[in-house]
Tab-separated table of C-alpha atoms in Angstrom:
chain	number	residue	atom	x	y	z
A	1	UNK	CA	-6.880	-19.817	13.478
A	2	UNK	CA	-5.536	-21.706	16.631
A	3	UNK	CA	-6.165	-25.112	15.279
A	4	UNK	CA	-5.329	-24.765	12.264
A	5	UNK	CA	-2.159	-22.876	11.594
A	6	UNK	CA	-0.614	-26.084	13.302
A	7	UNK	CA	-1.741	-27.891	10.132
A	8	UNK	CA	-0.196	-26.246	7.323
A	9	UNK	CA	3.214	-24.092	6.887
A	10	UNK	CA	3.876	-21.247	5.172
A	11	UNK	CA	7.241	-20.892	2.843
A	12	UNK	CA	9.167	-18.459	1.908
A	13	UNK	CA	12.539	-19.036	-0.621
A	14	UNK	CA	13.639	-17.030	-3.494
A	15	UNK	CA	16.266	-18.180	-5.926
A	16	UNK	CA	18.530	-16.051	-8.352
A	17	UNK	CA	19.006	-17.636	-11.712
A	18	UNK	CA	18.673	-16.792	-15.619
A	19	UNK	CA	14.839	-16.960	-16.562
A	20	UNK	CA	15.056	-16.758	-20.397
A	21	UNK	CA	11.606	-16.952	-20.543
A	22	UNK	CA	9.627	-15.332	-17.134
A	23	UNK	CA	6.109	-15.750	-18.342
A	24	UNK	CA	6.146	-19.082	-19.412
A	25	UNK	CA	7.899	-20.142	-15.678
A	26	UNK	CA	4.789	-17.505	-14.476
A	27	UNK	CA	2.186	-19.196	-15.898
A	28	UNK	CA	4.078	-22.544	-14.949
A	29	UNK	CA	4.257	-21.414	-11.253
A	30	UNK	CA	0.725	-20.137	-11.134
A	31	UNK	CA	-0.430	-23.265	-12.410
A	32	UNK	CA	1.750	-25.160	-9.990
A	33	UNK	CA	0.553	-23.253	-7.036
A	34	UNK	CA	-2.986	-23.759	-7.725
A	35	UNK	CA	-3.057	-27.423	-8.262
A	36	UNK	CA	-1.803	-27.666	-4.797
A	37	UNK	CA	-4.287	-25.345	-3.577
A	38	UNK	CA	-1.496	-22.822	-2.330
A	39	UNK	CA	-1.949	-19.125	-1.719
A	40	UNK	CA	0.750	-16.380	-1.156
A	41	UNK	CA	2.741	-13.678	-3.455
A	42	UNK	CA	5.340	-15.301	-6.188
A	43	UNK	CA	7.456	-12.875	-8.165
A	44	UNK	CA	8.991	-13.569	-11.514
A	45	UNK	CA	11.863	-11.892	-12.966
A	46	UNK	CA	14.579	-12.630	-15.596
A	47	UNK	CA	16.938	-12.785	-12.638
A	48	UNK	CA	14.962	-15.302	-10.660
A	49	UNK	CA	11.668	-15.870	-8.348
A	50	UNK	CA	11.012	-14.931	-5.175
A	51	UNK	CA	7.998	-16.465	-3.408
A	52	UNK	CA	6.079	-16.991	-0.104
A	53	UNK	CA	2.996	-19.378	-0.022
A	54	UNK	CA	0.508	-21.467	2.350
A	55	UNK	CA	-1.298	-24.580	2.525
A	56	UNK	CA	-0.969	-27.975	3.796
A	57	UNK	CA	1.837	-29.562	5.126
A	58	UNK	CA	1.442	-32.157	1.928
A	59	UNK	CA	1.126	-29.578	-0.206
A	60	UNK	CA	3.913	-27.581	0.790
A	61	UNK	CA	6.294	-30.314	0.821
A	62	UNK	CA	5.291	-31.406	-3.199
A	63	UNK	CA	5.866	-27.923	-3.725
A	64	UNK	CA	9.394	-28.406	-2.677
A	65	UNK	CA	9.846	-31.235	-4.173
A	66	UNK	CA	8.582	-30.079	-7.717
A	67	UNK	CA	10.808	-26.517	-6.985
A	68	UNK	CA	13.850	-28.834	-6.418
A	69	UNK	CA	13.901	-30.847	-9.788
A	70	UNK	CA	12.429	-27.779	-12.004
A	71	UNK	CA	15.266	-28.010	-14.568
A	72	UNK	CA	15.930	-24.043	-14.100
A	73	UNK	CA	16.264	-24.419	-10.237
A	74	UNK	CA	17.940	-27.778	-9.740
A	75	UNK	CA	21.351	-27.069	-9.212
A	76	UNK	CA	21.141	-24.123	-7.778
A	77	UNK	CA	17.848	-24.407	-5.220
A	78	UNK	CA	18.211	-26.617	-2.511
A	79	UNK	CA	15.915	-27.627	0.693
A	80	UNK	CA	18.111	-25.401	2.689
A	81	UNK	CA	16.862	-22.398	0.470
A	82	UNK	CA	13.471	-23.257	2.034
A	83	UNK	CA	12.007	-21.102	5.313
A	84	UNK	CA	9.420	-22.703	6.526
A	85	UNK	CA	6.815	-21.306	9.974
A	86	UNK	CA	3.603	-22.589	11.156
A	87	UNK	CA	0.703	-21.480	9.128
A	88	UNK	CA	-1.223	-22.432	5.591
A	89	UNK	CA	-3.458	-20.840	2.650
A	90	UNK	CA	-5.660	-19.107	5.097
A	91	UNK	CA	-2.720	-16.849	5.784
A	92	UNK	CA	-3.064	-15.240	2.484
A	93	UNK	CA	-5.993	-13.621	1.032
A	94	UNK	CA	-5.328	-15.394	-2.863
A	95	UNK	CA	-2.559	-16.134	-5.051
A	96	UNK	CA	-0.915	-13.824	-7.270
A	97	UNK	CA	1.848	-15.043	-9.595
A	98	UNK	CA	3.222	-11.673	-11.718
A	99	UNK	CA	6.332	-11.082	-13.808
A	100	UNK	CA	8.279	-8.180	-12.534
A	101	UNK	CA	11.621	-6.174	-13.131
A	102	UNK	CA	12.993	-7.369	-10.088
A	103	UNK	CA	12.290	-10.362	-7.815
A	104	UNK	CA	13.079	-7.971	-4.303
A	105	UNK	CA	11.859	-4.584	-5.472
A	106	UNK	CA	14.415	-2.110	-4.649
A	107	UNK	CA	14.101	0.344	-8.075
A	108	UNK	CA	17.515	-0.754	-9.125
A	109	UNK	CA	17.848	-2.221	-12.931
A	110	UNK	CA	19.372	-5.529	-12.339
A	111	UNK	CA	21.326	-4.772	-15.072
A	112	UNK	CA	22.553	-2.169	-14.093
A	113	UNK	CA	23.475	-3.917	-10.377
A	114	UNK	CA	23.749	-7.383	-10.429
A	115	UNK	CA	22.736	-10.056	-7.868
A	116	UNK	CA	25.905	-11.980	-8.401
A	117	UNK	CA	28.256	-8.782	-6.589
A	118	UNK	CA	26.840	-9.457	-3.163
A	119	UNK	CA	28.815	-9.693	0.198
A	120	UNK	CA	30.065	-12.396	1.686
A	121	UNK	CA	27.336	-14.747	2.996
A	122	UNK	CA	27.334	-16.091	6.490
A	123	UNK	CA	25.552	-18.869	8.485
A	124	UNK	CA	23.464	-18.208	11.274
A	125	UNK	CA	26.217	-19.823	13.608
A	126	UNK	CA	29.152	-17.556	11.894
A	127	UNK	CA	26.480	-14.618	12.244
A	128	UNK	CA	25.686	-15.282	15.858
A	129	UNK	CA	29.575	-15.143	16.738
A	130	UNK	CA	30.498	-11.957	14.642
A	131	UNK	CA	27.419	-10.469	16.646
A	132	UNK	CA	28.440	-11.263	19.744
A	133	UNK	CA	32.203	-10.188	19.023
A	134	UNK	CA	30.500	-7.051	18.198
A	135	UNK	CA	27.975	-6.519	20.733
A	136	UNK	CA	31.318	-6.901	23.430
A	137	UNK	CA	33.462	-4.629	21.341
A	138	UNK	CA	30.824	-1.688	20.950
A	139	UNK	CA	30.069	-2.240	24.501
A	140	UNK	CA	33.516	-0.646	25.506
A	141	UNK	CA	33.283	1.991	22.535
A	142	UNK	CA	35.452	0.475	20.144
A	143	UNK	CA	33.424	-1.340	17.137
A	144	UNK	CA	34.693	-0.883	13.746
A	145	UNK	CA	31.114	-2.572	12.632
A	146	UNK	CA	27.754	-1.459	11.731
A	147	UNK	CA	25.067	-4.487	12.447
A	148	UNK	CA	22.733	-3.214	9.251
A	149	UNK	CA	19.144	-3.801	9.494
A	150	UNK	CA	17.986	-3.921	5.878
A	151	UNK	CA	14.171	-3.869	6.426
A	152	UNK	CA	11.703	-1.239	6.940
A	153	UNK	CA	10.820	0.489	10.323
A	154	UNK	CA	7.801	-1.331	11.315
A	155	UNK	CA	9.713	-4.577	10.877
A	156	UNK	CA	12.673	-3.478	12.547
A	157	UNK	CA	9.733	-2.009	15.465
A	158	UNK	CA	8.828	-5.346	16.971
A	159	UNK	CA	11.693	-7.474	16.639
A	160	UNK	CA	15.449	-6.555	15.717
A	161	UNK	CA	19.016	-7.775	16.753
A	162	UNK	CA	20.326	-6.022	19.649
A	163	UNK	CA	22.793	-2.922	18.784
A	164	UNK	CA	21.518	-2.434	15.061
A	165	UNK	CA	21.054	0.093	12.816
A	166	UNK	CA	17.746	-0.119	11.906
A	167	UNK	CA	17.057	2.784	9.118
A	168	UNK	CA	13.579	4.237	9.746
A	169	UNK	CA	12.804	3.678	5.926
A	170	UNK	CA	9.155	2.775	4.739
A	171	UNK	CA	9.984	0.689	1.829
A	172	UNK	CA	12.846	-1.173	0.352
A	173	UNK	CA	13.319	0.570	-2.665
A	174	UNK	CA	14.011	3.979	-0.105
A	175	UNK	CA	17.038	1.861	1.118
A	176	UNK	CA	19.357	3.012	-1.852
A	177	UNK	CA	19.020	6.726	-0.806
A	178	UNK	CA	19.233	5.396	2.780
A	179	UNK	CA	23.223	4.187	1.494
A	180	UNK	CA	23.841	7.369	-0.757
A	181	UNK	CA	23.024	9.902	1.925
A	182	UNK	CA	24.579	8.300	4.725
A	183	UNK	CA	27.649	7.120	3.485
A	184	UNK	CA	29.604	8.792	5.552
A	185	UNK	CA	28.501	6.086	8.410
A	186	UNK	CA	29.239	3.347	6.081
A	187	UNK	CA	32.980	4.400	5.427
A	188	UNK	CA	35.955	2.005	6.596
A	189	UNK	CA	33.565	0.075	8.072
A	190	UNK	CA	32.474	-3.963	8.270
A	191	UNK	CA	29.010	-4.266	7.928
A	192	UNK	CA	27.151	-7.197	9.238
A	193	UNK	CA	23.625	-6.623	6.975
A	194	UNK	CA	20.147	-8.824	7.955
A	195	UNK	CA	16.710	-9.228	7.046
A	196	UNK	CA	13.726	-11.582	7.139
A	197	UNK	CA	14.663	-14.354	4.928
A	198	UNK	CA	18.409	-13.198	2.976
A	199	UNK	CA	16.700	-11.662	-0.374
A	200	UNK	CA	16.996	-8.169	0.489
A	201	UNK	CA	20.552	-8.336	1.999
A	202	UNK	CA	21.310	-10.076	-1.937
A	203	UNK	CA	20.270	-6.258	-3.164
A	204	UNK	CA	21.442	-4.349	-0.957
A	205	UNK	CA	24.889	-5.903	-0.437
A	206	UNK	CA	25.473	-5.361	-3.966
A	207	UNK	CA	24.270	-1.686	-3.588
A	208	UNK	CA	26.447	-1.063	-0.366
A	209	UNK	CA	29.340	-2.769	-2.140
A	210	UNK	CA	28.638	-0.935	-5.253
A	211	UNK	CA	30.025	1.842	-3.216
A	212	UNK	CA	33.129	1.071	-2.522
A	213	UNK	CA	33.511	2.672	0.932
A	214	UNK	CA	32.705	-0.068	3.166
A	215	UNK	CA	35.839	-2.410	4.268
A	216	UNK	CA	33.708	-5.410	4.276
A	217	UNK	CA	29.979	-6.189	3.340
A	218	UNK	CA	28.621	-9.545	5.488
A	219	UNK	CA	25.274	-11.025	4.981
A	220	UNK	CA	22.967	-13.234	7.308
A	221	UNK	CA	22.395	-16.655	5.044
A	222	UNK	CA	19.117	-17.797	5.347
A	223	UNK	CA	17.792	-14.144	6.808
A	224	UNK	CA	16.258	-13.806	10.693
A	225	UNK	CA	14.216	-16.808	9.570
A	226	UNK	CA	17.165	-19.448	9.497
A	227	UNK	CA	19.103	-17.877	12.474
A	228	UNK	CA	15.958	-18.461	14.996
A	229	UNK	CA	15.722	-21.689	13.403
A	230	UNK	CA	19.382	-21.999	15.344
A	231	UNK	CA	19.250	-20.005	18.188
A	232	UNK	CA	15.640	-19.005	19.064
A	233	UNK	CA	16.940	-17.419	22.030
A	234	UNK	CA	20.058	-15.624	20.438
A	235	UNK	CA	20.780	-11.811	19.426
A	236	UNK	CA	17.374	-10.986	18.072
A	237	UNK	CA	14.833	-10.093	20.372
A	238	UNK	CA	10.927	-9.869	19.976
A	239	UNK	CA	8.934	-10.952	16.694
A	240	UNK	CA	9.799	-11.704	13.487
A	241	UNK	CA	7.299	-9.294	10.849
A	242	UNK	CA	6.157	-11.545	7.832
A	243	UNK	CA	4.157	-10.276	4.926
A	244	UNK	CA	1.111	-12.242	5.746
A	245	UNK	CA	-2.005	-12.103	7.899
A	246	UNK	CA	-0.549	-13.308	10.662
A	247	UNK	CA	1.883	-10.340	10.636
A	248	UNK	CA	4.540	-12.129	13.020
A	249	UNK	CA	6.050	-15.298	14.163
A	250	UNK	CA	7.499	-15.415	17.151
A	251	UNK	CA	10.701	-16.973	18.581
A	252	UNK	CA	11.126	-15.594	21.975
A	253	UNK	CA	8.458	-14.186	24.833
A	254	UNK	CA	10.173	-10.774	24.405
A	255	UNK	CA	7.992	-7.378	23.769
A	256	UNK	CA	10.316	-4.723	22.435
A	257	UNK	CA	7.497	-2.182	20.959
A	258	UNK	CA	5.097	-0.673	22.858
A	259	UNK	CA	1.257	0.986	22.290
A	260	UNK	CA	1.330	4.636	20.400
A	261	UNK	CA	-1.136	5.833	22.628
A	262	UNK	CA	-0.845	4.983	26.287
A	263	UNK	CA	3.065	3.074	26.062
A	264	UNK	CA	2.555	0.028	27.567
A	265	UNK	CA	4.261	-2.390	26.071
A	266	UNK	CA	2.378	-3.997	23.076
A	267	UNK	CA	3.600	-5.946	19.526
A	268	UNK	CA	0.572	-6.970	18.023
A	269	UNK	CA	-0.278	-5.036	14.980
A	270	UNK	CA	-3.756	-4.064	13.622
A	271	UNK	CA	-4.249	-2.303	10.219
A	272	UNK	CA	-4.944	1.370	10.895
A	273	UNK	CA	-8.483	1.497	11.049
A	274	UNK	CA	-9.626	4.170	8.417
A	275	UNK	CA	-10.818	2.686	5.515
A	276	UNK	CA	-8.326	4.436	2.891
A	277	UNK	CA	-5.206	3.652	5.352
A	278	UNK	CA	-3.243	0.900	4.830
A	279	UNK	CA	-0.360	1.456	7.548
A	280	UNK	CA	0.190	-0.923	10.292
A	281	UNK	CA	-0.961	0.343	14.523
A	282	UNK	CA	-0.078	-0.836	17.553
A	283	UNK	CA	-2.720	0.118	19.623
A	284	UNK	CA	-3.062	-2.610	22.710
A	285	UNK	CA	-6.799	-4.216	23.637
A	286	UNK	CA	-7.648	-1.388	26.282
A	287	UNK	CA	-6.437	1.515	23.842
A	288	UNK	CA	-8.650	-0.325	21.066
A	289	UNK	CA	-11.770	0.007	23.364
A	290	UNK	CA	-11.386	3.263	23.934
A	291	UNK	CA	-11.963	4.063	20.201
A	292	UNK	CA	-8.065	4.293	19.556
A	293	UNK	CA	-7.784	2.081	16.455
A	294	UNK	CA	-6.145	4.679	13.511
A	295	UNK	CA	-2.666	5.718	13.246
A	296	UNK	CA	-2.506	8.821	13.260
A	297	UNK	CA	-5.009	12.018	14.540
A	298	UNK	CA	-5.461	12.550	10.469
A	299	UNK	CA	-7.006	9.092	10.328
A	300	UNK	CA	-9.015	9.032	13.209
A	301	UNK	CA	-10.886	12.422	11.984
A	302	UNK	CA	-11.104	10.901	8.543
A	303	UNK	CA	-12.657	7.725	10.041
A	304	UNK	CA	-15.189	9.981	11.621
A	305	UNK	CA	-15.902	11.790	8.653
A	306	UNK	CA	-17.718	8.686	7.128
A	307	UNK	CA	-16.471	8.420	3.829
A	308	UNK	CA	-18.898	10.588	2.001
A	309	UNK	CA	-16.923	10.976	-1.264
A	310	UNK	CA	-17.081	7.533	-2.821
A	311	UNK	CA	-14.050	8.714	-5.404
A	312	UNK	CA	-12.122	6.035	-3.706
A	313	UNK	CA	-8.846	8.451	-3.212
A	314	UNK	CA	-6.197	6.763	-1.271
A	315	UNK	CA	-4.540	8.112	1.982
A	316	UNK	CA	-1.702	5.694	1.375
A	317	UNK	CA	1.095	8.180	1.262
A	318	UNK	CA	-0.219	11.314	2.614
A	319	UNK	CA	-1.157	10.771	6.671
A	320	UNK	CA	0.101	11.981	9.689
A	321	UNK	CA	2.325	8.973	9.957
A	322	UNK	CA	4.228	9.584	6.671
A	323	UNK	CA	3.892	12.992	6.429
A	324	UNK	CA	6.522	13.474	9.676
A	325	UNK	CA	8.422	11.004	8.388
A	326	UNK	CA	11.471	12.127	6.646
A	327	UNK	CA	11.576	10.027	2.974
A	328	UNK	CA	15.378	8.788	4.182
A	329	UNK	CA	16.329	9.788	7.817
A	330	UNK	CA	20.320	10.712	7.578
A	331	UNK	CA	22.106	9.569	10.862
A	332	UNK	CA	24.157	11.473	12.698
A	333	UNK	CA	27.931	9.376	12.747
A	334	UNK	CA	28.596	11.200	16.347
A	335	UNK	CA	25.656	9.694	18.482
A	336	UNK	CA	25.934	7.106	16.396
A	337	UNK	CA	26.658	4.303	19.140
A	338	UNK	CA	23.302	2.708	19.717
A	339	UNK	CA	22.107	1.065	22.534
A	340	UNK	CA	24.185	-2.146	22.319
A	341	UNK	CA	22.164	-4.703	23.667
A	342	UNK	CA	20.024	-5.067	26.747
């Protein structure tokens, strides 16, 4: 895809807003999307939508446009609200427009927690300077502040901010447990919360804040996306994970992960190999010769096996790799001082 991904972007932008009606704005969207020839994920809600797609630069910029003057967006969606990275429709297998409880899915009623009770939102510059107020503060053992990485572990794996908390948490809808059983950590605290693009931080801002132990709930505007935009050599280090088939973007030359089976240093992720897997490996070029290609020992017998029984089970939650897992890890406040920054 070296040629091409210079062609086309890919765009990512949710927006929170009253959707009276979410299939008819579905079926509007889907229709929308495929008379520009876009592919990518859209989720519709009665709180919102919540999107990512590809295609050509022209394409992608009538999108906007279109997004922008939709009566139910237009005063509330603007072209800031819009990440945009090198890419197009080949980084998607198809479209799929769907109407869903939530537009982030965290397993939280939205009526029950709203969107509108999040923290306080900051821009990448404000961001940048609380982080590095931090990083000097925890550096002589006196931080008051948690830097709160609100994705999962195998985004937080290849690319993170330097001296976060990075919950090793499989799927957003764990993060609520993640907050109940480790509020402890979260008490009189400021909490400086991130993720890729600011939807997820909307959640679980609302969730932390819900709480009422923290002393103050901050959120990165715009997500990692919009502060690399800004300062592509800043506080985060290595890749940015996206949800697409290119699997990252990259900002700086950093490598901060490293192969699972011989260590050297390696961010490139392959899907595990056995056919019923669908968790991401790093396993670097001379590992992969070697035959190394699953994610765990469970999957690497299972891929030997041959898939005999053609009931089409799924391994999904049951390998190696989840198995040791605990469902939410609970942190242990004492050693709780990461490594602040190289």
């Amino acid at each position: 895809h070296a040629t091409d991904s210079k062609v086309g972007e890919v765009l990512l932008y949710y927006c929170y807003c009253e959707v009276k009606d979410p299939e008819k704005l579905c079926a509007w969207q889907k229709a929308l999307c495929q008379h520009l020839h876009l592919t990518g994920k859209v989720r519709v809600a009665s709180e919102g939508i919540n999107g990512t797609v590809g295609g050509s630069k022209v394409a992608t910029n009538l999108y906007i446009e279109v997004m922008l003057s939709q009566p139910l967006f237009k005063d509330i969606l603007c072209q800031e609200d819009f990440k945009s990275s090198a890419g197009g429709a080949h980084c998607f297998p198809d479209l799929r427009v769907g109407v869903f409880k939530e537009i982030v899915p965290m397993g939280i009623d939205p009526k029950i927690l709203s969107y509108k009770e999040t923290g306080i939102h900051l821009s990448p510059q404000e961001f940048h300077r609380e982080v590095e107020q931090y990083l000097s503060q925890a550096s002589q053992g006196q931080s008051d502040t948690i830097l709160l990485d609100c994705r999962n572990f195998y985004e937080s794996k290849i690319g993170r901010f330097q001296g976060c908390l990075a919950p090793d948490i499989r799927k957003f809808s764990y993060f609520p447990s993640y907050v109940d059983e480790n509020l402890e950590l979260f008490k009189d605290k400021r909490v400086l919360m991130y993720c890729t693009g600011g939807i997820r931080c909307e959640r679980g801002s609302a969730y932390l804040r819900s709480k009422a132990v923290c002393r103050e709930v901050y959120q990165l505007k715009g997500g990692i996306h919009k502060y690399l935009e800004e300062f592509p050599d800043g506080f985060y280090r290595g890749k940015l994970f996206v949800f697409d088939d290119r699997y990252a973007i990259c900002s700086n030359e950093d490598i901060i992960s490293a192969c699972r089976y011989c260590g050297t240093l390696w961010d490139q992720y392959k899907l595990c190999s056995s056919q019923h897997c669908r968790q991401l490996v790093l396993t670097c070029p001379s590992c992969c010769n070697k035959g190394l290609t699953a994610c765990c020992p469970v999957c690497q017998e299972k891929e030997l096996e041959v898939t005999s029984r053609a009931s089409g089970e799924t391994l999904k939650e049951e390998c190696a790799c989840t198995k040791r897992r605990p469902r939410v890890p609970i942190e242990h406040v004492s050693q709780r001082m990461l490594d602040t920054g190289k």
